[in-house]
PDB file of C-alpha atoms in Angstrom:
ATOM      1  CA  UNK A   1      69.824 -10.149  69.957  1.00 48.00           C
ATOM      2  CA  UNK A   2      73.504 -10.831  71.304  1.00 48.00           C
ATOM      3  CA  UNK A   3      72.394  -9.517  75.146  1.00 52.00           C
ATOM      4  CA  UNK A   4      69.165 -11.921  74.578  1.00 49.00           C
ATOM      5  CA  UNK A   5      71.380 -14.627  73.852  1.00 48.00           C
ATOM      6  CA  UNK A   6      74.246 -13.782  76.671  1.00 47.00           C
ATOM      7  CA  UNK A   7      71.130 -13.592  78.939  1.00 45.00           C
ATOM      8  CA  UNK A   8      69.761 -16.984  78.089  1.00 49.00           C
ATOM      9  CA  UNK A   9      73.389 -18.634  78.147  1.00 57.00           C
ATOM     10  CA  UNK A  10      73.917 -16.778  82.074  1.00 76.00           C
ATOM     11  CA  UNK A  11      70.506 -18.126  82.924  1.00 86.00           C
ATOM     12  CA  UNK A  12      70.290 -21.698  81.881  1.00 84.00           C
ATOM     13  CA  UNK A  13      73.317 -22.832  84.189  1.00 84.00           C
ATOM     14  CA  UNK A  14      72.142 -21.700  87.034  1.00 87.00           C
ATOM     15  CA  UNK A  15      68.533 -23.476  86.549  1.00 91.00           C
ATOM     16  CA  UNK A  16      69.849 -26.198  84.725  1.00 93.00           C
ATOM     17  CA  UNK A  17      70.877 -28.722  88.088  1.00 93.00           C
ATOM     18  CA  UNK A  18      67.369 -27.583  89.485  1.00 95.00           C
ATOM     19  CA  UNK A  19      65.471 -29.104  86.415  1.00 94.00           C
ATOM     20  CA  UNK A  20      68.213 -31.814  86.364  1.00 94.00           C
ATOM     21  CA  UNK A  21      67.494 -32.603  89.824  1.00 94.00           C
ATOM     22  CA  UNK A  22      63.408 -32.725  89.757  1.00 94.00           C
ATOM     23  CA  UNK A  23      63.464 -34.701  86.829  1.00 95.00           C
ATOM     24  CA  UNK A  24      65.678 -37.339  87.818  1.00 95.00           C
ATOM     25  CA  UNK A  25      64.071 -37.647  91.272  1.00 93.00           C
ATOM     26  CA  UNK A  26      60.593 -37.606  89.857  1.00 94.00           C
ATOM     27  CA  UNK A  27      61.589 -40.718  87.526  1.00 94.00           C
ATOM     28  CA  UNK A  28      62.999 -42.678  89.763  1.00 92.00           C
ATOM     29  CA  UNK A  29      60.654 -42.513  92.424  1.00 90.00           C
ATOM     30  CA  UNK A  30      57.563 -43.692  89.164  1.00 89.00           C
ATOM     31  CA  UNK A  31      59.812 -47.153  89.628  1.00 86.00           C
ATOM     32  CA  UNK A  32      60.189 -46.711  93.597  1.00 85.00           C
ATOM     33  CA  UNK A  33      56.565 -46.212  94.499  1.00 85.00           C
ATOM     34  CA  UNK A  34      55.513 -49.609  95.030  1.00 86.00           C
ATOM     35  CA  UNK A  35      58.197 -50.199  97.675  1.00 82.00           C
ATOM     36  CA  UNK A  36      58.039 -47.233  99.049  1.00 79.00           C
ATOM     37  CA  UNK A  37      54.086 -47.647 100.019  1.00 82.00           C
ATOM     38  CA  UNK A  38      55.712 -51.230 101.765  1.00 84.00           C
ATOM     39  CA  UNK A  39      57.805 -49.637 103.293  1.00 77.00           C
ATOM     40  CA  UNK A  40      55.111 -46.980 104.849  1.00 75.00           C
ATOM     41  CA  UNK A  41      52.887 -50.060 105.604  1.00 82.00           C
ATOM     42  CA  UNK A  42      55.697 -51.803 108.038  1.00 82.00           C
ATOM     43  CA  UNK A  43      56.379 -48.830 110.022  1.00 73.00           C
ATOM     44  CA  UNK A  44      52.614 -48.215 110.868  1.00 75.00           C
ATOM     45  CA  UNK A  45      53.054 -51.997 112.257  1.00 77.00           C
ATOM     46  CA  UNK A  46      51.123 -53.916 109.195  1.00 79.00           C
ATOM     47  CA  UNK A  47      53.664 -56.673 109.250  1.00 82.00           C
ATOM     48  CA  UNK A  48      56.211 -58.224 106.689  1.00 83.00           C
ATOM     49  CA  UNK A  49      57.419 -57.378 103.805  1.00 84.00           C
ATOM     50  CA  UNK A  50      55.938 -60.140 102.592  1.00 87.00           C
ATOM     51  CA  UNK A  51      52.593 -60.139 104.291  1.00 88.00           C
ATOM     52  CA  UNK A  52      51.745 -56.747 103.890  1.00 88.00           C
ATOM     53  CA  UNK A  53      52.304 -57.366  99.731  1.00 89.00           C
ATOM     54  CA  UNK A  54      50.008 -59.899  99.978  1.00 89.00           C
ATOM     55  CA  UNK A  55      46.982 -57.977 102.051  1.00 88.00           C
ATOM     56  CA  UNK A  56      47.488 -55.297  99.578  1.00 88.00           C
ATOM     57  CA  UNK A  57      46.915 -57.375  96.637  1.00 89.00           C
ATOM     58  CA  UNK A  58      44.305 -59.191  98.301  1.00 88.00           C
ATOM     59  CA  UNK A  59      42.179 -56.365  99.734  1.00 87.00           C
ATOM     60  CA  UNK A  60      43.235 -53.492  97.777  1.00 86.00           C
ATOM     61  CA  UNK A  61      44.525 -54.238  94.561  1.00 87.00           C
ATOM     62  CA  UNK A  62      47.607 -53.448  92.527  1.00 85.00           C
ATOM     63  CA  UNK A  63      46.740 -49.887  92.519  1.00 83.00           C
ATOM     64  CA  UNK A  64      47.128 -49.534  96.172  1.00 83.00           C
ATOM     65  CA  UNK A  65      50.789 -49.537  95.380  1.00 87.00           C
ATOM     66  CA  UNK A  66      51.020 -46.446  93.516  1.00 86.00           C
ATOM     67  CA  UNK A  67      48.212 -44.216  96.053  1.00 79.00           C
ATOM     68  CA  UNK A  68      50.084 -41.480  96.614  1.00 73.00           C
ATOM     69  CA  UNK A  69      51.957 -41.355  93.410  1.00 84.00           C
ATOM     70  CA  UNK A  70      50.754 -37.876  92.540  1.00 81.00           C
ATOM     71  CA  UNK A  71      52.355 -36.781  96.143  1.00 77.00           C
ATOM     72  CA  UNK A  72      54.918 -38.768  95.431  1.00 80.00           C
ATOM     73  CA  UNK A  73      55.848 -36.601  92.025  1.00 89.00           C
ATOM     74  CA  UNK A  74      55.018 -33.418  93.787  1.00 86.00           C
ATOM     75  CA  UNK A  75      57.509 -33.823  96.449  1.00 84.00           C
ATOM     76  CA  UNK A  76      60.542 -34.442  93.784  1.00 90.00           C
ATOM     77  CA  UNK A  77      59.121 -31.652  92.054  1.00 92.00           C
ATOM     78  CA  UNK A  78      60.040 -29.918  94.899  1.00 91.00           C
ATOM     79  CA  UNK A  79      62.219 -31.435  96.956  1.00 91.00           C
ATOM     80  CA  UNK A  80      64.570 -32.925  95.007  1.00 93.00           C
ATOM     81  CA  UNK A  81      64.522 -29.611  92.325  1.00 95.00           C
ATOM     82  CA  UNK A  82      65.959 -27.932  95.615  1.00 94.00           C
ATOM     83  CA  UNK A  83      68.443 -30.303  97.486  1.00 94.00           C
ATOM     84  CA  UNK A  84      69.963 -31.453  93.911  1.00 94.00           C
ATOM     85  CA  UNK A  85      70.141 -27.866  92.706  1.00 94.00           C
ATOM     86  CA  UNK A  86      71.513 -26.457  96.373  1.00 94.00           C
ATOM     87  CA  UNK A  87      74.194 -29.244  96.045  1.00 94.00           C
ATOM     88  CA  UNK A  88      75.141 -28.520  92.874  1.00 92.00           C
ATOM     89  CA  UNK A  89      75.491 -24.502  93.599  1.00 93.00           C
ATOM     90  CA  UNK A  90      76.829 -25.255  97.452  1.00 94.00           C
ATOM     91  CA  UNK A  91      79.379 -27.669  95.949  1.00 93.00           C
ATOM     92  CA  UNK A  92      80.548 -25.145  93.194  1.00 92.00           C
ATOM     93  CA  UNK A  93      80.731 -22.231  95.197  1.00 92.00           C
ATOM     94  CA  UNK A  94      82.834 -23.613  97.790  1.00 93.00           C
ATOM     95  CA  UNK A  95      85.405 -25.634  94.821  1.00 92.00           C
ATOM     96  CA  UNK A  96      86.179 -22.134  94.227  1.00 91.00           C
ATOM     97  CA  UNK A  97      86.762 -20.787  97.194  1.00 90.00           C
ATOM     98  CA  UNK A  98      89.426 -24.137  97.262  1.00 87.00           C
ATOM     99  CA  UNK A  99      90.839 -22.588  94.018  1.00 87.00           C
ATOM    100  CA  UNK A 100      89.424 -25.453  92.207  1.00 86.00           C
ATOM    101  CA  UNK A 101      90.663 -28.176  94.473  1.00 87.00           C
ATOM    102  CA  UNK A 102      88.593 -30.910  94.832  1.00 86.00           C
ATOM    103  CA  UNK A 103      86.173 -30.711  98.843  1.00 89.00           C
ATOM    104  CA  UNK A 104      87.803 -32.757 101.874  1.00 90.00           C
ATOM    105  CA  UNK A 105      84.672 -35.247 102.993  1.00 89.00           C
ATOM    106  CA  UNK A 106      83.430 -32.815 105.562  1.00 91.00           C
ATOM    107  CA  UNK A 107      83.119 -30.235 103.467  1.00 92.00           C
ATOM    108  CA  UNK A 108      80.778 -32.019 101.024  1.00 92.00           C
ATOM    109  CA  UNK A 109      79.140 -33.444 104.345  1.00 92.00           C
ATOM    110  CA  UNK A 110      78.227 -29.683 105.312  1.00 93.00           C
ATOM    111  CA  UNK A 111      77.394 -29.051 102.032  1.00 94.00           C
ATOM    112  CA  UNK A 112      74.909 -31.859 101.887  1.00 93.00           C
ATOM    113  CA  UNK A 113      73.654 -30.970 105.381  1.00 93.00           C
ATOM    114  CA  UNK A 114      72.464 -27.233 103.819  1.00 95.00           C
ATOM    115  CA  UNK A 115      71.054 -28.509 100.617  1.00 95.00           C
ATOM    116  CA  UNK A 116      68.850 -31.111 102.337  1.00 93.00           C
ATOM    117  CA  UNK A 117      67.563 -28.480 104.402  1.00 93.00           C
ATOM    118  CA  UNK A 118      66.259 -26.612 101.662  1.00 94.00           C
ATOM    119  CA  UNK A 119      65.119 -29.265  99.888  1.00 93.00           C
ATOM    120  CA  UNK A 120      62.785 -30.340 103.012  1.00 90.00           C
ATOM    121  CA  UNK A 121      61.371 -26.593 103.474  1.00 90.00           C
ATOM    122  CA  UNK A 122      59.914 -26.808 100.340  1.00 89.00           C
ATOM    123  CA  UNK A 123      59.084 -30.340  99.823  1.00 87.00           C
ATOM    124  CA  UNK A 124      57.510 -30.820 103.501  1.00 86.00           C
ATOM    125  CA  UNK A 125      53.910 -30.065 102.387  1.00 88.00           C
ATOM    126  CA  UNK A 126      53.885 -32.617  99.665  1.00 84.00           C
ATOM    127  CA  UNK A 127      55.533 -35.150 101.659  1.00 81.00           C
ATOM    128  CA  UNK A 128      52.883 -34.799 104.342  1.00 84.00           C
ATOM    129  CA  UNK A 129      50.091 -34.788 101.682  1.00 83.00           C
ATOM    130  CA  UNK A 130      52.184 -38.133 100.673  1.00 79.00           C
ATOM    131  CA  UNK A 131      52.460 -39.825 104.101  1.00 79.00           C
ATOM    132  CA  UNK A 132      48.978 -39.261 104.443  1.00 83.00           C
ATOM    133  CA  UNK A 133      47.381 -40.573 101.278  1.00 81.00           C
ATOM    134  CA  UNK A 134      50.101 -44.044 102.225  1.00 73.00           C
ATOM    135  CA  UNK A 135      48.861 -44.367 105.166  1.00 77.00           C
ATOM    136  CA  UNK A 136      45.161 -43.856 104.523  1.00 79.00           C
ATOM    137  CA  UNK A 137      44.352 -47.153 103.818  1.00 73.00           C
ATOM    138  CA  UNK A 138      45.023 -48.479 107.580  1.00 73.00           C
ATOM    139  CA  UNK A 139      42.801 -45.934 109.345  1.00 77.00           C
ATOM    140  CA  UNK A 140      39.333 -47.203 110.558  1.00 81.00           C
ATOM    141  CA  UNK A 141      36.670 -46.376 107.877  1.00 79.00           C
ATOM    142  CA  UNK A 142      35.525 -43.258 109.999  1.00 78.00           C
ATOM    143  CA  UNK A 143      38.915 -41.543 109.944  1.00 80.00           C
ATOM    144  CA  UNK A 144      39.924 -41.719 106.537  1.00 82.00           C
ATOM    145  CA  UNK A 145      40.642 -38.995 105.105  1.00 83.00           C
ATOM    146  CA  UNK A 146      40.101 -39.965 101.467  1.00 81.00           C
ATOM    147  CA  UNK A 147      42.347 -37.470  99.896  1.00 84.00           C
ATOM    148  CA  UNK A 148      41.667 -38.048  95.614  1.00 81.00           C
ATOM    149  CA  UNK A 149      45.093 -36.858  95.071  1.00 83.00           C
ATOM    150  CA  UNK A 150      47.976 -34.289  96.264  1.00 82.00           C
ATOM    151  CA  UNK A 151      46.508 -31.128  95.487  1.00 86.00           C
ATOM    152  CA  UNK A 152      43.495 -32.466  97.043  1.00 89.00           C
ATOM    153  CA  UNK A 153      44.923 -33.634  99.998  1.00 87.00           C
ATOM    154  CA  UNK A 154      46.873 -29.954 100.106  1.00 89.00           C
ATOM    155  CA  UNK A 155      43.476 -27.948  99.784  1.00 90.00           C
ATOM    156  CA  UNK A 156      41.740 -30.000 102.698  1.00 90.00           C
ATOM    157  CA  UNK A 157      44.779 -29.816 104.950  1.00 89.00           C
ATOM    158  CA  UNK A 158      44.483 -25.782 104.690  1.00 91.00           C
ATOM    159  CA  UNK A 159      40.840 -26.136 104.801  1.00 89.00           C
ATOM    160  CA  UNK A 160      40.055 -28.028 107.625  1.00 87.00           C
ATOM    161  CA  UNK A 161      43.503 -27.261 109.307  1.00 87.00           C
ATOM    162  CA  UNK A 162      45.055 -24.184 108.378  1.00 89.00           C
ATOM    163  CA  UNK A 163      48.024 -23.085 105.715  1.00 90.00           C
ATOM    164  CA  UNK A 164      50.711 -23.868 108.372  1.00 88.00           C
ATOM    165  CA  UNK A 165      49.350 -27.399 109.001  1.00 87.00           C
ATOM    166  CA  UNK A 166      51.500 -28.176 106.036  1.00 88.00           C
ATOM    167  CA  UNK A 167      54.527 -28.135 107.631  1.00 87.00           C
ATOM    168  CA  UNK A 168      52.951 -30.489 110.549  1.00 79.00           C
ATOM    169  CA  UNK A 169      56.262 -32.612 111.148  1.00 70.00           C
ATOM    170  CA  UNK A 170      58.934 -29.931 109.708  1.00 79.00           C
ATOM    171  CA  UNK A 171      61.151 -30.212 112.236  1.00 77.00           C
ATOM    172  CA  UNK A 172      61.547 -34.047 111.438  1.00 74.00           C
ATOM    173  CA  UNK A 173      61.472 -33.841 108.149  1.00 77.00           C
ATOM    174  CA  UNK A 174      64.442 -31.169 107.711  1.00 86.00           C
ATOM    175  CA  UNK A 175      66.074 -32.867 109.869  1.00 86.00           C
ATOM    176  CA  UNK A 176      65.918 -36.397 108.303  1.00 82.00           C
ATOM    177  CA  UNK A 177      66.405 -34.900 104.643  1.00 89.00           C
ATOM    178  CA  UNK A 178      69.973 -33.254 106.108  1.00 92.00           C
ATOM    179  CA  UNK A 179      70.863 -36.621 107.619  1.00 91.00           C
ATOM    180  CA  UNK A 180      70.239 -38.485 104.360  1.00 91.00           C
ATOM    181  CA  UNK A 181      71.746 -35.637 101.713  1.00 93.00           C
ATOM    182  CA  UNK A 182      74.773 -36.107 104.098  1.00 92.00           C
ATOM    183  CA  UNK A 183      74.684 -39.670 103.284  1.00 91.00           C
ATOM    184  CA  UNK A 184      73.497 -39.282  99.894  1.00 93.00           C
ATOM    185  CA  UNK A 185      75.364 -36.265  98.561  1.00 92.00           C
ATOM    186  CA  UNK A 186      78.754 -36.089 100.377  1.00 90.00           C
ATOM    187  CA  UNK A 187      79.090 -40.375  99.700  1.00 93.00           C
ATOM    188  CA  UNK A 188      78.400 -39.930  95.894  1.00 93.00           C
ATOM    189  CA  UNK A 189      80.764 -37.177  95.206  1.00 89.00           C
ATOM    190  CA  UNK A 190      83.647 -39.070  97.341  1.00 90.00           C
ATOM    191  CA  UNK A 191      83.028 -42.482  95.780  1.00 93.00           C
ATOM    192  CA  UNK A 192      82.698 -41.075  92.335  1.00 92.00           C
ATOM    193  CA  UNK A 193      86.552 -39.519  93.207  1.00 89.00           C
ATOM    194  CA  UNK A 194      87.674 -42.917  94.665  1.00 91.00           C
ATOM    195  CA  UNK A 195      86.427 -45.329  92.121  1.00 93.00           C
ATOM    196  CA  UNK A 196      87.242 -42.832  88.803  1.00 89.00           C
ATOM    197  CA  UNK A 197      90.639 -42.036  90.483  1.00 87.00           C
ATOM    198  CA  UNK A 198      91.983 -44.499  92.748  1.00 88.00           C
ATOM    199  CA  UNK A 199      90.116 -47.227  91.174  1.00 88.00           C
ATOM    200  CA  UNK A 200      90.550 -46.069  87.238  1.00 87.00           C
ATOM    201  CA  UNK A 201      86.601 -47.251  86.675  1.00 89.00           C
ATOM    202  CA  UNK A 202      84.866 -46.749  83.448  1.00 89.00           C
ATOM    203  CA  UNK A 203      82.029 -44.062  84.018  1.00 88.00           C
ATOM    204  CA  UNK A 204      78.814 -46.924  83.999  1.00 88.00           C
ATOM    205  CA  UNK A 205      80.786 -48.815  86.813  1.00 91.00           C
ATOM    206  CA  UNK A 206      81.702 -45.242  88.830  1.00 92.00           C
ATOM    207  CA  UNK A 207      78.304 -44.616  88.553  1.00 91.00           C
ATOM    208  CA  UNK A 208      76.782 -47.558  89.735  1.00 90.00           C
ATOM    209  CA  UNK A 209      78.836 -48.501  92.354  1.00 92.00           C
ATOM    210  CA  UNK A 210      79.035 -44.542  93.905  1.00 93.00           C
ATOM    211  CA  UNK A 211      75.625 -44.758  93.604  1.00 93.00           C
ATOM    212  CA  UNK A 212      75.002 -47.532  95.448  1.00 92.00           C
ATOM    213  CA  UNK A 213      77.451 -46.686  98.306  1.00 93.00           C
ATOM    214  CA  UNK A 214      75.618 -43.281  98.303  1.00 94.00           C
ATOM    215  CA  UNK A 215      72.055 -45.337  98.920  1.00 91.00           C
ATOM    216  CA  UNK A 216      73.651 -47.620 101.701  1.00 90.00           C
ATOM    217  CA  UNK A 217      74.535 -44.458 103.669  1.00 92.00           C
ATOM    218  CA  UNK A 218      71.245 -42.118 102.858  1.00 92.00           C
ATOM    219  CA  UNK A 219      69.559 -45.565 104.603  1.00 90.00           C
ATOM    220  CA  UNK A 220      71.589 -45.673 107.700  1.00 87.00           C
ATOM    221  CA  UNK A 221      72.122 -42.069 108.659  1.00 89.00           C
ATOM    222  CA  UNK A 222      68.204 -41.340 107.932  1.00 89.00           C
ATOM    223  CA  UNK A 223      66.115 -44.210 108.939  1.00 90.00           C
ATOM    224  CA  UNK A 224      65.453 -42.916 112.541  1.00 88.00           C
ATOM    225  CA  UNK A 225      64.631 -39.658 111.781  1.00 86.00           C
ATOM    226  CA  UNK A 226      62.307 -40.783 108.673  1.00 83.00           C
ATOM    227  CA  UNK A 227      60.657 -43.720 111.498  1.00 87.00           C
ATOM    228  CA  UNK A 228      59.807 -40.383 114.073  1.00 85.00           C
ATOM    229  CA  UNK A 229      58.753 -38.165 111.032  1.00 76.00           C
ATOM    230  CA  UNK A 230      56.171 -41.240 110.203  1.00 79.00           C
ATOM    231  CA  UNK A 231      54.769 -41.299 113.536  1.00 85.00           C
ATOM    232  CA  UNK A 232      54.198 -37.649 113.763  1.00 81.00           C
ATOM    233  CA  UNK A 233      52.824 -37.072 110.543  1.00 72.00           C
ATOM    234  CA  UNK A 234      50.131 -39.861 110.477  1.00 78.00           C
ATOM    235  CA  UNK A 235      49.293 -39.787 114.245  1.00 81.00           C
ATOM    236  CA  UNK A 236      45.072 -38.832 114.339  1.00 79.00           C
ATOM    237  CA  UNK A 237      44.219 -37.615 118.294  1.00 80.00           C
ATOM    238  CA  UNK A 238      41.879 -39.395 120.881  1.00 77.00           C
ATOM    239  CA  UNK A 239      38.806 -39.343 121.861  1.00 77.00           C
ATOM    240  CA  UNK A 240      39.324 -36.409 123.904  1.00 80.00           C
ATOM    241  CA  UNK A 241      41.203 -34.866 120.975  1.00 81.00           C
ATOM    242  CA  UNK A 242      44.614 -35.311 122.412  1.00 84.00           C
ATOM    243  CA  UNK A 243      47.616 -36.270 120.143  1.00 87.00           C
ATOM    244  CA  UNK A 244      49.544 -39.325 121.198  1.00 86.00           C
ATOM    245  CA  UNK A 245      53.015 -37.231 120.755  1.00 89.00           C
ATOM    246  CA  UNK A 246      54.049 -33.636 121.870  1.00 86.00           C
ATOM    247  CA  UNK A 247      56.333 -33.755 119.332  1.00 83.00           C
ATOM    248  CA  UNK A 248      59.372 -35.132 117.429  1.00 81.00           C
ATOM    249  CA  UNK A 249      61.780 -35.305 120.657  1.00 86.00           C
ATOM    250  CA  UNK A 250      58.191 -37.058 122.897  1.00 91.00           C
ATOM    251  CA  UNK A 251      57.720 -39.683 119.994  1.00 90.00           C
ATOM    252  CA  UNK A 252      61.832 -40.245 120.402  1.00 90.00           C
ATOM    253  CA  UNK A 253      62.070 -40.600 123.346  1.00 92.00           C
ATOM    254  CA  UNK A 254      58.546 -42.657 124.201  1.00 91.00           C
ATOM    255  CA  UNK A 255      59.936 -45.316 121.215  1.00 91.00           C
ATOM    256  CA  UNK A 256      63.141 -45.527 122.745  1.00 91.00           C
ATOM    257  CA  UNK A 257      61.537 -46.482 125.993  1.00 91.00           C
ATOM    258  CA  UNK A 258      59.019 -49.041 124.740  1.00 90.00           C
ATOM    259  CA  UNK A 259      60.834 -50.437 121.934  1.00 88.00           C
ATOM    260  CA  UNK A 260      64.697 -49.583 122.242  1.00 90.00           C
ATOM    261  CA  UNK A 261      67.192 -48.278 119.928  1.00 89.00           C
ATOM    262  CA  UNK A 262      66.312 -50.801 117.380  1.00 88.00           C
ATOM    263  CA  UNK A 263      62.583 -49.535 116.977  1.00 89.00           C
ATOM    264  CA  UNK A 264      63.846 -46.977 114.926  1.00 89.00           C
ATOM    265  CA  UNK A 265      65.595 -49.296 112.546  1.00 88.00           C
ATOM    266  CA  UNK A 266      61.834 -51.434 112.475  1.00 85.00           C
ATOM    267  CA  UNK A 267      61.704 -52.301 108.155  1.00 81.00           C
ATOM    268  CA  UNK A 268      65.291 -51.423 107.692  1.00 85.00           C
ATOM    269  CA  UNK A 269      65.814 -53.893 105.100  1.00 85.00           C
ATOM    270  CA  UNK A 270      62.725 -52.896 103.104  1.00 76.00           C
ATOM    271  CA  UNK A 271      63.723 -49.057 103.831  1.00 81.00           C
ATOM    272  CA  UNK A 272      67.185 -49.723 102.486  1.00 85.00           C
ATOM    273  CA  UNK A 273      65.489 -51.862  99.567  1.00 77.00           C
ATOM    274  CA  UNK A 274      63.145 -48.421  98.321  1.00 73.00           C
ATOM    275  CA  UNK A 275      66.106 -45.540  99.650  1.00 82.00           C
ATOM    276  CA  UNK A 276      69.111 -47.401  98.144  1.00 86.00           C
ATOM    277  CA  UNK A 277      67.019 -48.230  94.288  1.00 85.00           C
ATOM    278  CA  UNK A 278      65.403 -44.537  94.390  1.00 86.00           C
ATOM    279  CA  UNK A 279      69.514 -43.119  94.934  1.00 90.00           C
ATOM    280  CA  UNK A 280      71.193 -44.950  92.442  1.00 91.00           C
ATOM    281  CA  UNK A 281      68.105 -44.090  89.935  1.00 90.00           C
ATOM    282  CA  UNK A 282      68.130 -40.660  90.737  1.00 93.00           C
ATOM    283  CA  UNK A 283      72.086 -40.618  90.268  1.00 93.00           C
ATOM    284  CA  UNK A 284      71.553 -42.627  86.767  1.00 92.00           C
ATOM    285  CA  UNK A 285      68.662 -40.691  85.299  1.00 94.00           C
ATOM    286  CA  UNK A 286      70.743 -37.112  86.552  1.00 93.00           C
ATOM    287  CA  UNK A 287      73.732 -38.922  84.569  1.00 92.00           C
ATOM    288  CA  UNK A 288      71.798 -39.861  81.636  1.00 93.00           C
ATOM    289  CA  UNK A 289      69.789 -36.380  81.483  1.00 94.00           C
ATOM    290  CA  UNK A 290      73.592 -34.474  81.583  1.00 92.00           C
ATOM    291  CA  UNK A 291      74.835 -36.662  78.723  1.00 92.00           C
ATOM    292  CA  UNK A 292      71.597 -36.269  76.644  1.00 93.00           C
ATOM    293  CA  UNK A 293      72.074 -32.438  77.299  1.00 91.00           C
ATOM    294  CA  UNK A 294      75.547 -32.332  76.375  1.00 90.00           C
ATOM    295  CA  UNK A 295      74.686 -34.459  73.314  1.00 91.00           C
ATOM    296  CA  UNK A 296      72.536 -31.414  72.602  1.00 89.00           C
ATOM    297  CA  UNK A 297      75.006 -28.934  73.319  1.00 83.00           C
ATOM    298  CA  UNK A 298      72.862 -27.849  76.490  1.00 80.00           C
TER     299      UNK A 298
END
């Protein structure tokens, strides 16, 4: 009974900031979905924030706003289980190596860097099964794909396009999730030190203001990245079945030369509206979930 329990105590830490992780992520982003599918809308060139809200309403309904939910859950339920739970190891691993010191900002930067790379290898089939279902709606009737939900949209993309089409876009989508853990992650952890230790903050203010910092910069450093991953993932080939891109570095470079730098920044406010909210919910759910646990003597 005593190596049962020892066995249970040894195994709970080390999956407890992976369950910590999914669940925040997969709460925050119930509240986020709405903008989120805005967001989506703008970048395939539907218009304003305002005007696509109002076509959606108009011609879709309210439920438009949550299509892709199920995706949307998915890909925390992987995703965010891994980069959160990476971090978490990454960040402890290497504190001891510092003999308990707190990281220098680069440190937590590389650290960031490696756990949103994880995160995106196993969260890039649901967040292609999520692009997709989003950006369903603007297709021409004939090539809709009219996925029911994620695991739908998973089983037809193997179907009709084999098991590694689910990673269509990888290379854009790893390396937009390390640009915006490396905002996210290595912010948080330095504002939380700055405003608990420079600042003397109570822990709701440190919170909330190191979470939004953290959102500001998971906006900036990944909006480009997440604009080319958009393109590549949603693009449907010709008439002679050619695809509009090569690839991630062909849709760069072709937007920078019809549309300039700034292209890549097209629904930045919105994008910085649904990143920034979904950050400093995920932060304040993973807070809340910690003290509920510790309440509980987890």
């Amino acid at each position: 009974m005593a190596n049962e329990k020892t066995s249970q105590a040894g195994v709970w830490p080390k999956v407890k900031p992976f369950i910590n992780g999914g669940t925040s992520g997969m709460l925050a982003t119930c509240v986020i979905q709405p903008i989120d599918m805005i967001k989506v809308r703008i970048q395939l060139g539907q218009g304003s924030a305002a005007s696509v809200t109002k076509n959606m309403l108009q011609n879709e309904g309210v439920g438009a706003f949550y299509k892709g939910l199920s995706a949307g859950l998915l890909r925390q339920a992987t995703y965010t289980t891994a980069r959160l739970g990476s971090f978490k190891m990454l960040t402890t691993k290497a504190i001891e190596a510092n003999d308990g010191k707190p990281l220098p900002l680069y440190q937590k930067a590389l650290c960031g860097l490696t756990a949103g790379a994880i995160g995106a290898c196993f969260g890039s089939p649901a967040d292609l099964a999520l692009i997709r279902m989003q950006a369903d709606a603007t297709l021409p009737a004939a090539q809709r794909r009219n996925y029911s939900n994620a695991f739908h949209a998973l089983y037809r993309i193997v179907g009709d396009e084999g098991v590694l089409a689910l990673w269509k876009g990888a290379g854009p989508t790893v390396v937009r999730a390390m640009a915006l853990n490396m905002g996210m992650l290595a912010s948080y952890d330095q504002s939380v030190e700055f405003f608990k230790d420079s600042l003397e903050l109570g822990e709701a203010a440190t919170v909330v203001g190191a979470s939004a910092v953290s959102g500001f910069f998971a906006s900036a450093c990944s909006l480009p990245f997440d604009y080319v991953k958009t393109q590549i993932q949603k693009m449907q080939p010709d008439a002679e079945g050619k695809y509009p891109y090569t690839g991630s570095l062909d849709c760069a470079v072709k937007t920078l030369k019809s549309g300039g730098p700034l292209k890549f920044y097209t629904g930045f406010p919105v994008y910085c509206v649904r990143i920034a909210p979904h950050v400093m919910m995920t932060w304040i759910f993973l807070n809340q979930i910690q003290k509920i646990e510790n309440r509980m003597g987890l």
